[in-house]
PDB file of C-alpha atoms in Angstrom:
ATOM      1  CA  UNK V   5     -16.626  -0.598  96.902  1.00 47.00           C
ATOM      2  CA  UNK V   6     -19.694   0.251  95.383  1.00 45.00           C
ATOM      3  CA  UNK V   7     -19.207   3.647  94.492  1.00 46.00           C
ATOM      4  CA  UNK V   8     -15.784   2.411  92.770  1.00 48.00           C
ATOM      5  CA  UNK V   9     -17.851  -0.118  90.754  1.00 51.00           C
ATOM      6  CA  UNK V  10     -20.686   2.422  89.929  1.00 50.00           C
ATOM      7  CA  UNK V  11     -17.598   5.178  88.424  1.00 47.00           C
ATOM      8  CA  UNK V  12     -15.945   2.268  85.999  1.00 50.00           C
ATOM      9  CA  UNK V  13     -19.675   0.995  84.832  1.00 45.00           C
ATOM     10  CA  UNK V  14     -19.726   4.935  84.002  1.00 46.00           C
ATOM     11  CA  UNK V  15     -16.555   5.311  82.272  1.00 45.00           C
ATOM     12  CA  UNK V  16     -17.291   2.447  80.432  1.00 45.00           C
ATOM     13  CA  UNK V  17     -20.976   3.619  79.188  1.00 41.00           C
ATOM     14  CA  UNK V  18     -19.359   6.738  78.231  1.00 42.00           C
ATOM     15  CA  UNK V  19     -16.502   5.156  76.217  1.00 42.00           C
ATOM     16  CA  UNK V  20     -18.977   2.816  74.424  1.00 41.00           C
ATOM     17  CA  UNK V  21     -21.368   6.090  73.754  1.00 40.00           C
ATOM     18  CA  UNK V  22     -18.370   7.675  72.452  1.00 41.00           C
ATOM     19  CA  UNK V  23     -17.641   4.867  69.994  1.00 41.00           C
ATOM     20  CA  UNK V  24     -20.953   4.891  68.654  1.00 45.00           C
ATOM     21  CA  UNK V  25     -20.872   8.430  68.214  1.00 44.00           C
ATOM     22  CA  UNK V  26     -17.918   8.289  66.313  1.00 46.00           C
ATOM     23  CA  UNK V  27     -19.204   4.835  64.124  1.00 49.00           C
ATOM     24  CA  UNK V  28     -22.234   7.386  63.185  1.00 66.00           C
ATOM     25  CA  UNK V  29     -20.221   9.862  61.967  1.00 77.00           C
ATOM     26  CA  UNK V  30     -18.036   7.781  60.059  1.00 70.00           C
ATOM     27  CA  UNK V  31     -21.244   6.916  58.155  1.00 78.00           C
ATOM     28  CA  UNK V  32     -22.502   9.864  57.686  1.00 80.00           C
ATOM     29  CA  UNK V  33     -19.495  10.761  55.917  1.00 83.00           C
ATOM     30  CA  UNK V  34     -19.232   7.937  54.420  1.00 84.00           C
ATOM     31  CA  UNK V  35     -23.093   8.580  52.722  1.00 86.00           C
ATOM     32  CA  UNK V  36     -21.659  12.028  51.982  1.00 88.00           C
ATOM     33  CA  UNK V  37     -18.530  10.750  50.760  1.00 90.00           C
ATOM     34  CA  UNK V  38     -20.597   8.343  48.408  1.00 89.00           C
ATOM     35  CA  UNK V  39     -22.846  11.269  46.767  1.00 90.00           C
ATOM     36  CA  UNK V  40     -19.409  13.404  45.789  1.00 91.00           C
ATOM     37  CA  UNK V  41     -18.801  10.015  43.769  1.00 92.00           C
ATOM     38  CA  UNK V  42     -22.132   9.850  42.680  1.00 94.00           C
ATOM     39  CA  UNK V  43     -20.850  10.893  38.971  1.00 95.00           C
ATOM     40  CA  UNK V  44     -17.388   9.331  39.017  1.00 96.00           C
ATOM     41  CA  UNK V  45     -19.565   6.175  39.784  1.00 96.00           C
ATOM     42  CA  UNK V  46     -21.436   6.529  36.748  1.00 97.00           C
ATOM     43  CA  UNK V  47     -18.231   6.735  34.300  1.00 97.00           C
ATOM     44  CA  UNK V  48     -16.734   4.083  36.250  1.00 97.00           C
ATOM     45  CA  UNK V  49     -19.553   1.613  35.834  1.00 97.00           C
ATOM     46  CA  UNK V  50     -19.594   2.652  32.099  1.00 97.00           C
ATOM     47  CA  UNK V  51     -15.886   1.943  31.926  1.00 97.00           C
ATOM     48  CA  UNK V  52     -15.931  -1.036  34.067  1.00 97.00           C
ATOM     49  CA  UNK V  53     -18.421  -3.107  31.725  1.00 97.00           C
ATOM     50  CA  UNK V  54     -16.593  -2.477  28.752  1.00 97.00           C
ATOM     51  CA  UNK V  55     -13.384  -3.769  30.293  1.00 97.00           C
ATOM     52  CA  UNK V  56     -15.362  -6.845  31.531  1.00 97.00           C
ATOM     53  CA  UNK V  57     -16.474  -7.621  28.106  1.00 95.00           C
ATOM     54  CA  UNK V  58     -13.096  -7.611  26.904  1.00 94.00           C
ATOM     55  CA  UNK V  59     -12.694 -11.506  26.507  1.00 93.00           C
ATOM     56  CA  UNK V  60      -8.656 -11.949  27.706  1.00 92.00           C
ATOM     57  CA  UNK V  61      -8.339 -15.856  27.071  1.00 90.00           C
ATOM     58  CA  UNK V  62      -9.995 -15.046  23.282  1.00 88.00           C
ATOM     59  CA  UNK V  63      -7.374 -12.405  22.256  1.00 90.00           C
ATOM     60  CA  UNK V  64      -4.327 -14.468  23.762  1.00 88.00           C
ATOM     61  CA  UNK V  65      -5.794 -17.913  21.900  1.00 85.00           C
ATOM     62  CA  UNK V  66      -6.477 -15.742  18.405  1.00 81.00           C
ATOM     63  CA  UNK V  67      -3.278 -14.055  18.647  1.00 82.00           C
ATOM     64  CA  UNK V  68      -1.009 -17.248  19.432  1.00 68.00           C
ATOM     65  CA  UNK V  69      -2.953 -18.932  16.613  1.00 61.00           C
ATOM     66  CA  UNK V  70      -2.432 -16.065  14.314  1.00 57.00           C
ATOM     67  CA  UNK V  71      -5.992 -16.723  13.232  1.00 56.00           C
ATOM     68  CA  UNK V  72      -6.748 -14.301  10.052  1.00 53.00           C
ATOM     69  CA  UNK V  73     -10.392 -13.918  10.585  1.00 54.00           C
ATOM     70  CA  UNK V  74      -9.680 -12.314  14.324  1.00 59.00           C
ATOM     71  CA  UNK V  75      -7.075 -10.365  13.072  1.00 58.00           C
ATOM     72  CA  UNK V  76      -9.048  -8.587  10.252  1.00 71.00           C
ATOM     73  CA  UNK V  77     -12.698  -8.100  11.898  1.00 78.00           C
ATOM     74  CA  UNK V  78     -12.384  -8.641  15.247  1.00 83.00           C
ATOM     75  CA  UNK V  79      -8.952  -7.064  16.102  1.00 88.00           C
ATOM     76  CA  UNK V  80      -9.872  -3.921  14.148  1.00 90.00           C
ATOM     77  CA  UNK V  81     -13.102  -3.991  15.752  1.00 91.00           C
ATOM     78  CA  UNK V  82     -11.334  -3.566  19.441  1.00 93.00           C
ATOM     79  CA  UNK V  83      -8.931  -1.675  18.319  1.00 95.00           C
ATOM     80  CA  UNK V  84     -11.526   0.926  17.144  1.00 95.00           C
ATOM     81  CA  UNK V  85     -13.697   0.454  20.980  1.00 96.00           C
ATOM     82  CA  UNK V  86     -10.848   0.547  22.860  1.00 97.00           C
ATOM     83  CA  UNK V  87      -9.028   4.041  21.208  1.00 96.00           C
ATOM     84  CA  UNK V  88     -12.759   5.705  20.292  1.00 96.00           C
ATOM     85  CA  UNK V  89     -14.641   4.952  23.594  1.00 96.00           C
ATOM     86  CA  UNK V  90     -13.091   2.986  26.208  1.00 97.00           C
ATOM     87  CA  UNK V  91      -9.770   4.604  26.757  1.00 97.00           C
ATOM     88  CA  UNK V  92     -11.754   8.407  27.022  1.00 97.00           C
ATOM     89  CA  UNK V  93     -13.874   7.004  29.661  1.00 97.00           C
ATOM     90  CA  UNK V  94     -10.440   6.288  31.404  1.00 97.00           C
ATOM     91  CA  UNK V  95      -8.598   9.386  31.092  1.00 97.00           C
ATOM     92  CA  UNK V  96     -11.752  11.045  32.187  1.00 97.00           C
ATOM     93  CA  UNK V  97     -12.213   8.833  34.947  1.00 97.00           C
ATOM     94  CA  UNK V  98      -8.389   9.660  36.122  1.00 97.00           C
ATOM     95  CA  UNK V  99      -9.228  13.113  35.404  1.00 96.00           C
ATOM     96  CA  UNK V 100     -11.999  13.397  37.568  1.00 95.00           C
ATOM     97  CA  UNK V 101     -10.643  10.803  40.424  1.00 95.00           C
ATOM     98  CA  UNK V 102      -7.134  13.328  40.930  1.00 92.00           C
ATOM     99  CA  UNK V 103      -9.783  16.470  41.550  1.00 92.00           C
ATOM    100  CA  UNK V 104     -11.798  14.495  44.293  1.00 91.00           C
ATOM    101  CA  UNK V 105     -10.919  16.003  47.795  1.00 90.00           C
ATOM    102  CA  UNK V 106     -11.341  13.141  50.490  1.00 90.00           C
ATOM    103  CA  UNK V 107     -10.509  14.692  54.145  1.00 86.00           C
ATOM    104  CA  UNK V 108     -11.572  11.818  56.452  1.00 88.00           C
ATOM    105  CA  UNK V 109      -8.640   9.237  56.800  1.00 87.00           C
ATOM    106  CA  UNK V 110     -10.593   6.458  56.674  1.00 85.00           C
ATOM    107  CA  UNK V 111     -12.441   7.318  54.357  1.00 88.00           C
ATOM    108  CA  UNK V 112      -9.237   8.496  52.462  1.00 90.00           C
ATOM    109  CA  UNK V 113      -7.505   4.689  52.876  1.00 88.00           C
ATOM    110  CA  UNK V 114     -10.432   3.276  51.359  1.00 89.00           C
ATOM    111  CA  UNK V 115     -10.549   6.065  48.798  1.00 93.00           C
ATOM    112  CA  UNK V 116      -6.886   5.177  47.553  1.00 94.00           C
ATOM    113  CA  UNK V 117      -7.968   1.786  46.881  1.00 95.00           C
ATOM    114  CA  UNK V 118     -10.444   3.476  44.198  1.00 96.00           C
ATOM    115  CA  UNK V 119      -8.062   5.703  42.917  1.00 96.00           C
ATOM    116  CA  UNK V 120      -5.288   2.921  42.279  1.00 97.00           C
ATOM    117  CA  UNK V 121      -8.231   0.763  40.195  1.00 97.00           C
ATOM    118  CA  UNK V 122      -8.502   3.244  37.902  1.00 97.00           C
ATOM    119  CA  UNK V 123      -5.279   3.534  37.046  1.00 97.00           C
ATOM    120  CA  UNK V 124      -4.993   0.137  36.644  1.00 98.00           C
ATOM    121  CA  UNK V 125      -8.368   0.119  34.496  1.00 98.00           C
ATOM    122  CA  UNK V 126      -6.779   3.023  32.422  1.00 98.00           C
ATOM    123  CA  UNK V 127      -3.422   0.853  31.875  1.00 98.00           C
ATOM    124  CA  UNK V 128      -4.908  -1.736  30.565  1.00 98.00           C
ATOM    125  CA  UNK V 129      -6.930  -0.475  28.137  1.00 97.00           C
ATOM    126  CA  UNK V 130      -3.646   1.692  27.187  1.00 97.00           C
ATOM    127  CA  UNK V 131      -1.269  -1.059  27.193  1.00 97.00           C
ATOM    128  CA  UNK V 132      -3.978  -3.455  25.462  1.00 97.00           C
ATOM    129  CA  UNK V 133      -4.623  -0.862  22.900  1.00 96.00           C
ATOM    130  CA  UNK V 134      -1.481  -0.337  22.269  1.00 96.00           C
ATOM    131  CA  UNK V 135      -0.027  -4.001  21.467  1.00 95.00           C
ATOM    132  CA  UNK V 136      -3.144  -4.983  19.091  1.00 95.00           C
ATOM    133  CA  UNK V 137      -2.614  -1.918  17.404  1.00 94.00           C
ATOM    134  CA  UNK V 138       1.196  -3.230  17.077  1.00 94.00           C
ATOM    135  CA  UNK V 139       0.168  -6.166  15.991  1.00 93.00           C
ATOM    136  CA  UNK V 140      -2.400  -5.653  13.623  1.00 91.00           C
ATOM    137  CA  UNK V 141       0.427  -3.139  12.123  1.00 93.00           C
ATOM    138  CA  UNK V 142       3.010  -6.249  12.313  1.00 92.00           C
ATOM    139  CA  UNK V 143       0.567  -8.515  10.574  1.00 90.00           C
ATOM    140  CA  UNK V 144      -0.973  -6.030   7.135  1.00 91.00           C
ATOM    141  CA  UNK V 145       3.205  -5.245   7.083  1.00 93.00           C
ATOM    142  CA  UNK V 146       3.631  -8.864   6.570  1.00 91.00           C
ATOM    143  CA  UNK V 147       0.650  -8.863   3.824  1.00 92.00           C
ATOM    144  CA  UNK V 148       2.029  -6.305   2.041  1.00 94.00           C
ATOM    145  CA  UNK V 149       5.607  -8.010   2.112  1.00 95.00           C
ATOM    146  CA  UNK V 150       4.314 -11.011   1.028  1.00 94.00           C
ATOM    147  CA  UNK V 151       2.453  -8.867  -1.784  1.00 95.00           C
ATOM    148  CA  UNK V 152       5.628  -6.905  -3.100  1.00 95.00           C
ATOM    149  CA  UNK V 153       7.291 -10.298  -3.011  1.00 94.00           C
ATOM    150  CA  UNK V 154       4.894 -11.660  -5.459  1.00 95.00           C
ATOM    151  CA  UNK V 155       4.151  -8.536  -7.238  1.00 95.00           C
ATOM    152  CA  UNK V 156       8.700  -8.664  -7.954  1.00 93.00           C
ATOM    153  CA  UNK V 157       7.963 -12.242  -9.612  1.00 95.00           C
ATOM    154  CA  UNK V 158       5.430 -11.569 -12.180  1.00 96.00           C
ATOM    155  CA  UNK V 159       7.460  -8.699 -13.350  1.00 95.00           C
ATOM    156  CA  UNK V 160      10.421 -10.803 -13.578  1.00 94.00           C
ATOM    157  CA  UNK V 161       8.748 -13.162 -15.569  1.00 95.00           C
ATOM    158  CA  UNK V 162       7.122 -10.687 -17.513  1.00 95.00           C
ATOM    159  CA  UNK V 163      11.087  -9.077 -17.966  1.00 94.00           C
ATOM    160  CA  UNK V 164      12.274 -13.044 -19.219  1.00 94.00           C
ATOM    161  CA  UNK V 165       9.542 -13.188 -21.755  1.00 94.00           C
ATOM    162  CA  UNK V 166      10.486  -9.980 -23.386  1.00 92.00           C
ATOM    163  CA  UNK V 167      13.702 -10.977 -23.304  1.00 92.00           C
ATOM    164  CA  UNK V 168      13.801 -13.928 -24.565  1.00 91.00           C
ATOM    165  CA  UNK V 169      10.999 -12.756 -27.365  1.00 89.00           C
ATOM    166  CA  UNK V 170      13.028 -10.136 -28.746  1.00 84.00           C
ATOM    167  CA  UNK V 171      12.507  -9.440 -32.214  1.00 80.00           C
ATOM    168  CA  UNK V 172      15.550  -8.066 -34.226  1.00 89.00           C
ATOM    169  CA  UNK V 173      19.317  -7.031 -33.302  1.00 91.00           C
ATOM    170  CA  UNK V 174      18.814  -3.572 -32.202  1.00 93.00           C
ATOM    171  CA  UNK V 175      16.461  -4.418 -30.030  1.00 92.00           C
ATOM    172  CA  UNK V 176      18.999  -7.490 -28.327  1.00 93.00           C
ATOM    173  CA  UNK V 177      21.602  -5.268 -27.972  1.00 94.00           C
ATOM    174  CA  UNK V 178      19.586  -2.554 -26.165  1.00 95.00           C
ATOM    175  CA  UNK V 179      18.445  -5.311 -23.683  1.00 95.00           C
ATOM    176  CA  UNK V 180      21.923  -6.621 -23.683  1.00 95.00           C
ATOM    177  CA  UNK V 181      23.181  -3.068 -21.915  1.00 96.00           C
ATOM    178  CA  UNK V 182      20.316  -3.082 -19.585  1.00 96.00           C
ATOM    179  CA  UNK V 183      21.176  -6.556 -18.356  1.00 95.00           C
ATOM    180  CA  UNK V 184      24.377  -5.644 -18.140  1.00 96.00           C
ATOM    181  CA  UNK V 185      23.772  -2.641 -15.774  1.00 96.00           C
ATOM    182  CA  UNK V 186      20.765  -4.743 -13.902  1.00 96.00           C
ATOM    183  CA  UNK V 187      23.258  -7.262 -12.968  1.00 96.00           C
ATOM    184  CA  UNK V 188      26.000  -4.859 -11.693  1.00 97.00           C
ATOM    185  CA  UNK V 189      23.060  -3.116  -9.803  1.00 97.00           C
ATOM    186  CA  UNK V 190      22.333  -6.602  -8.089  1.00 96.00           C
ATOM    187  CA  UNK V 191      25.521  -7.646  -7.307  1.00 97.00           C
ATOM    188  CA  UNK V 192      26.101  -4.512  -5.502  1.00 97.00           C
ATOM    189  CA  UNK V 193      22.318  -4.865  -4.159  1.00 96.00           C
ATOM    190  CA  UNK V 194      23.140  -8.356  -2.639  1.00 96.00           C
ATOM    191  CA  UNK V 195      25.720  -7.120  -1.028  1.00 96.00           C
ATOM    192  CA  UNK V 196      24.282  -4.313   0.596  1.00 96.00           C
ATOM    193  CA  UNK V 197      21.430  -6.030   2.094  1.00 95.00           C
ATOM    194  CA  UNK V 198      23.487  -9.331   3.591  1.00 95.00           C
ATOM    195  CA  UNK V 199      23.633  -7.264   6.596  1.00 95.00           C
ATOM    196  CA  UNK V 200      19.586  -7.475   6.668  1.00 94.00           C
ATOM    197  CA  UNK V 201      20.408 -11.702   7.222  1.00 92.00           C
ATOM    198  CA  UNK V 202      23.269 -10.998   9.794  1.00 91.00           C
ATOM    199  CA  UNK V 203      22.797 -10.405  13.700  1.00 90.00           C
ATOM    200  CA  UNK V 204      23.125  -6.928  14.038  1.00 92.00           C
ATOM    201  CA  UNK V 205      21.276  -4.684  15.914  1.00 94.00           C
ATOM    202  CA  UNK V 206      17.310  -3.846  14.463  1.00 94.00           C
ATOM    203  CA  UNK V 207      18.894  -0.204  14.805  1.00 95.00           C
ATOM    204  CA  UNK V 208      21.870  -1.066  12.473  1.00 96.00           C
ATOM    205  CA  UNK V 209      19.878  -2.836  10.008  1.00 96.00           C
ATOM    206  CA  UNK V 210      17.411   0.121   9.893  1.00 96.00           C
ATOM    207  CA  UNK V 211      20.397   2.376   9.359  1.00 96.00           C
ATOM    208  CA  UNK V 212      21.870   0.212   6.557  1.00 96.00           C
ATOM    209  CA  UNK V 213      18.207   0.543   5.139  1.00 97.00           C
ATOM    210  CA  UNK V 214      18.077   4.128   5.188  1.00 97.00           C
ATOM    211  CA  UNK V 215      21.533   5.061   4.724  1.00 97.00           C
ATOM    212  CA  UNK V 216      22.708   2.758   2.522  1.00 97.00           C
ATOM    213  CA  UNK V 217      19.829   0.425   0.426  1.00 97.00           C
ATOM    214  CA  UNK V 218      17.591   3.115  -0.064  1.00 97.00           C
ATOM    215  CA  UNK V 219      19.829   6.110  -1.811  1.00 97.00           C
ATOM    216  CA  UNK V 220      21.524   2.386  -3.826  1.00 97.00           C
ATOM    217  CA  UNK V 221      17.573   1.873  -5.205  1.00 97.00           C
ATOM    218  CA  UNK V 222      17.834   5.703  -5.995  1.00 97.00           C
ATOM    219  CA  UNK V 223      20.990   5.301  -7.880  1.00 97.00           C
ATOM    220  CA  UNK V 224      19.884   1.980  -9.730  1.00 97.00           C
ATOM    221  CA  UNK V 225      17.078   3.936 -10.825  1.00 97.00           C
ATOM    222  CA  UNK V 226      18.602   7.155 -12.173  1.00 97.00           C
ATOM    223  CA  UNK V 227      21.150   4.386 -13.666  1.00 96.00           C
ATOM    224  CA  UNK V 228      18.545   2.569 -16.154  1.00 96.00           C
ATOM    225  CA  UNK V 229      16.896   6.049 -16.744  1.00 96.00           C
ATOM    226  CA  UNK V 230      20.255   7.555 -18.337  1.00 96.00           C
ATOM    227  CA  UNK V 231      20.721   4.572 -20.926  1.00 95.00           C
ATOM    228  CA  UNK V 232      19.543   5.600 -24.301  1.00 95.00           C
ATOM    229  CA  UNK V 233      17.396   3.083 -25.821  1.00 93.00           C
ATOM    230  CA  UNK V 234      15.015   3.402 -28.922  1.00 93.00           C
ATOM    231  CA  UNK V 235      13.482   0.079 -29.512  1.00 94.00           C
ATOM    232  CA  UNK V 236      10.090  -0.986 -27.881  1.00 93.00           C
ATOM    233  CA  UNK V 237      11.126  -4.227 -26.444  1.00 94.00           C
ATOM    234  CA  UNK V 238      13.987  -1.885 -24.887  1.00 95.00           C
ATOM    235  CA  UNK V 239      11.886   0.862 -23.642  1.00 96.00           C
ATOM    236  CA  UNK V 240       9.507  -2.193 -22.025  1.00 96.00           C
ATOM    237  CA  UNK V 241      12.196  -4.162 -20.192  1.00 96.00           C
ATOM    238  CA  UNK V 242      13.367  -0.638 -18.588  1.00 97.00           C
ATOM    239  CA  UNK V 243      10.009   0.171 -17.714  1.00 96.00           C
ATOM    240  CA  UNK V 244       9.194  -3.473 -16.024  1.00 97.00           C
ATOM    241  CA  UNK V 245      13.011  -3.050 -14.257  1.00 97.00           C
ATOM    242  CA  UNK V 246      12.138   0.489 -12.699  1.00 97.00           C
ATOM    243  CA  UNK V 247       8.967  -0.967 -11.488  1.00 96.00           C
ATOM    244  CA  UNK V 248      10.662  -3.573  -9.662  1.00 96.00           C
ATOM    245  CA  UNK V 249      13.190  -1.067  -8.110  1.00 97.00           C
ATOM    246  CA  UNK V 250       9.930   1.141  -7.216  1.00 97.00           C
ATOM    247  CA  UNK V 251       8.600  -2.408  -5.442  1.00 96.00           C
ATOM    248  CA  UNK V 252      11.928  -3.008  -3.699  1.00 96.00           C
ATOM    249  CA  UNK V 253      12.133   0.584  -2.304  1.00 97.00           C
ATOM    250  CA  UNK V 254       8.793  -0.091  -0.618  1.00 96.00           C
ATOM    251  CA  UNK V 255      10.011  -3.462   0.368  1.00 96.00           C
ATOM    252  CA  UNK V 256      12.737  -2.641   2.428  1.00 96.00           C
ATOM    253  CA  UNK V 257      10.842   0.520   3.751  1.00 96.00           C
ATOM    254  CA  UNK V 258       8.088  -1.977   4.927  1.00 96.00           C
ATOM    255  CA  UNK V 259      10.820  -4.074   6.076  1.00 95.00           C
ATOM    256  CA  UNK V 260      12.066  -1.426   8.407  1.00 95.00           C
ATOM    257  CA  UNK V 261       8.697  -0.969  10.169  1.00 94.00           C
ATOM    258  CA  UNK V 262       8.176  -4.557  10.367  1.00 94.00           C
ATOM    259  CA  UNK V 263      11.596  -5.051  12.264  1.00 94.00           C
ATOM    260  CA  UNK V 264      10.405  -1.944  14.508  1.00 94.00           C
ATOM    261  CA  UNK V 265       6.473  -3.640  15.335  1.00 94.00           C
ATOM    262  CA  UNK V 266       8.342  -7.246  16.669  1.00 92.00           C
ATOM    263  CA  UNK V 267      10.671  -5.780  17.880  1.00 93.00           C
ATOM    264  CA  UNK V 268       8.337  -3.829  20.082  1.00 93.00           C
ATOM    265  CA  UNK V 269       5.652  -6.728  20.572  1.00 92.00           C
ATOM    266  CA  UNK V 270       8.917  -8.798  21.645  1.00 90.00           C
ATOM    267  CA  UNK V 271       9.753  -6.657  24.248  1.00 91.00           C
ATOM    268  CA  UNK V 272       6.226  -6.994  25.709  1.00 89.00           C
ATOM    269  CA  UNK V 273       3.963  -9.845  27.096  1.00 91.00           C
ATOM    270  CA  UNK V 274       0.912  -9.878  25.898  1.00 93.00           C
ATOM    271  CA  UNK V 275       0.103 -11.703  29.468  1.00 92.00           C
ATOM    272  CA  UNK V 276       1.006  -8.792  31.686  1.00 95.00           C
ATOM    273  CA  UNK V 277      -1.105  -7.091  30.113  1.00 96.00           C
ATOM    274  CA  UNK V 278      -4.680  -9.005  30.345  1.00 96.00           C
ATOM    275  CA  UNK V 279      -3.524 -10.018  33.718  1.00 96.00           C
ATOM    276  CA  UNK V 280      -4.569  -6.075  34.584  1.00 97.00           C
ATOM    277  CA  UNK V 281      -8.372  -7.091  34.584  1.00 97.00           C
ATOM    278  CA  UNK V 282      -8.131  -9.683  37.111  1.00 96.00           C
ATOM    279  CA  UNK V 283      -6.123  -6.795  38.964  1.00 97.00           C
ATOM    280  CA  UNK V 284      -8.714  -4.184  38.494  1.00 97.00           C
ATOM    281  CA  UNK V 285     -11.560  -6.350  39.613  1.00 97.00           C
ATOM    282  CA  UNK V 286      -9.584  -7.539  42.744  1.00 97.00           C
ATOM    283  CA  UNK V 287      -9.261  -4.010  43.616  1.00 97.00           C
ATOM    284  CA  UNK V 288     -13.313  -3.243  42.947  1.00 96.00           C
ATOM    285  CA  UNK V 289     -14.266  -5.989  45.136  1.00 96.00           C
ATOM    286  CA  UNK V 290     -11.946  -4.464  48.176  1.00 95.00           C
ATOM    287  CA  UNK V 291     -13.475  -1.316  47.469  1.00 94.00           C
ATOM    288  CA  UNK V 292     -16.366  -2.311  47.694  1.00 93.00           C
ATOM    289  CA  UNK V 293     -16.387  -4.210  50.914  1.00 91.00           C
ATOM    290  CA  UNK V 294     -14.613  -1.381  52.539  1.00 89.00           C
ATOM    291  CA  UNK V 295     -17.072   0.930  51.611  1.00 86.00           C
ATOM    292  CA  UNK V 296     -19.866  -1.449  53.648  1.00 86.00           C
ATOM    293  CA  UNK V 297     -17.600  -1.589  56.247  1.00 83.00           C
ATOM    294  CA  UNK V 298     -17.578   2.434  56.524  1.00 79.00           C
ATOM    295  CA  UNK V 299     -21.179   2.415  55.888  1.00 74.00           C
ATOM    296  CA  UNK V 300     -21.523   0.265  58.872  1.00 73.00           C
ATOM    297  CA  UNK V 301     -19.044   2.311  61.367  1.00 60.00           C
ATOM    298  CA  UNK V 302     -16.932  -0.516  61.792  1.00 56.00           C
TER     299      UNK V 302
END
């Protein structure tokens, strides 16, 4: 009975030797594992405290309250950080995480869990960099509608007062056959655009744009150029009338990229996105508990 007792004590010494044995390698090559990362560490730590800084709740409050000062210093600010520094640190970090060789597969699990926070670290600075770049496009489009808008009405007016300050006959007929060919240009202008108000498709509006209002403008302005006019007052309503033509071709060209940057920040939540830095840090903290874990053979 003895000698049974003395051979289990043995095979259990040995088994518990064993496991130690194999809990000090595991360390080792976990310490070894740890110095091969000893450089992707350092871009990762670069990378990681710019993403930190990145205030989520201050771009989503900004952007909801379309708050002008954010949009022109701030926003460009980010914009600039994320595309000139931050998202290079991420493709290198990628880069340099896909070339790493991990042959333990422990170590390998816990590696993985590395590997998919960087991706997740380089997808939101992609996907973030991406929409504010959108929607700082979305917003100066918007500007410069607004401008061409007003920019149309004080030529207008500028058109009335020549009209209606014209000076001798010649002069009032000459403006007479413009306005006659202005208005036949609008009415077939109005038309043309109504589909702009309807609910078609952004692609069929763009195509009406393109296809249809833009070669019109062209038209309307070889139209005007082909009238023969001699008087000053003439000459200077056709001159004011092109311009406005020249302001509504860039209108509905800057109307076309507008419908093309909501569209696109439409079909994106601006949520999903930031929510990618509380997954990237989730990830970092499991990595790094694992990697104690390994360090301690456990």
């Amino acid at each position: 009975m003895k000698v049974k007792q003395t051979v289990t004590f043995n095979l259990l010494l040995i088994f518990i030797l064993l496991l130690s044995a194999c809990g000090n390698r595991l360390a080792e090559e976990t310490e070894e594992y740890q110095q091969q990362m000893d450089d992707i560490y350092t871009i990762n730590n670069e990378l990681t405290n710019h993403l930190d800084n990145i205030d989520s709740d201050k771009i989503q409050n900004h952007i909801s309250d379309l708050d002008t000062d954010f949009e022109s210093d701030e926003l460009e600010e980010m914009i600039s950080k994320l595309e000139g520094e931050i998202l290079p640190l991420a493709e290198s970090l990628n880069t340099k995480v896909d070339e790493m060789e991990v042959t333990n597969e422990d170590i390998e699990d816990h590696h993985n869990t590395f590997v998919e926070s960087a991706q997740v670290k380089y997808d939101f600075a992609e996907q973030l960099s991406d929409y504010l770049s959108t929607y700082q496009n979305s917003v100066q489009a918007s500007e410069r509608l607004i401008d061409l808008s007003q920019s149309f009405m004080d030529n207008q007016k500028e058109r009335d007062d020549i009209i209606e300050n014209a000076s001798d006959s010649k002069a009032e007929e000459e403006i007479n056959t413009l306005i006659d060919q202005l208005n036949s240009n609008s009415e077939e202008l109005d038309e043309a655009s109504k589909i702009l108000e309807g609910d078609e498709s952004i692609e069929s509006k763009q195509e009406q744009i393109d296809d249809v209002l833009l070669p019109m403008l062209d038209e309307h302005v070889d139209s005007l150029n082909q009238i023969n006019l001699s008087t000053q007052q003439a000459n200077r309503v056709r001159s004011v009338s092109l311009e406005m033509y020249y302001g509504y071709i860039s209108y509905y060209e800057e109307r076309k990229n507008t419908m093309s940057y909501n569209e696109k920040l439409q079909n994106v939540q601006l949520q999903n996105i930031l929510s990618l830095q509380e997954s990237y840090q989730r990830l970092d903290e499991d990595y790094t508990k694992e990697l104690e874990e390994l360090k301690s053979g456990e």
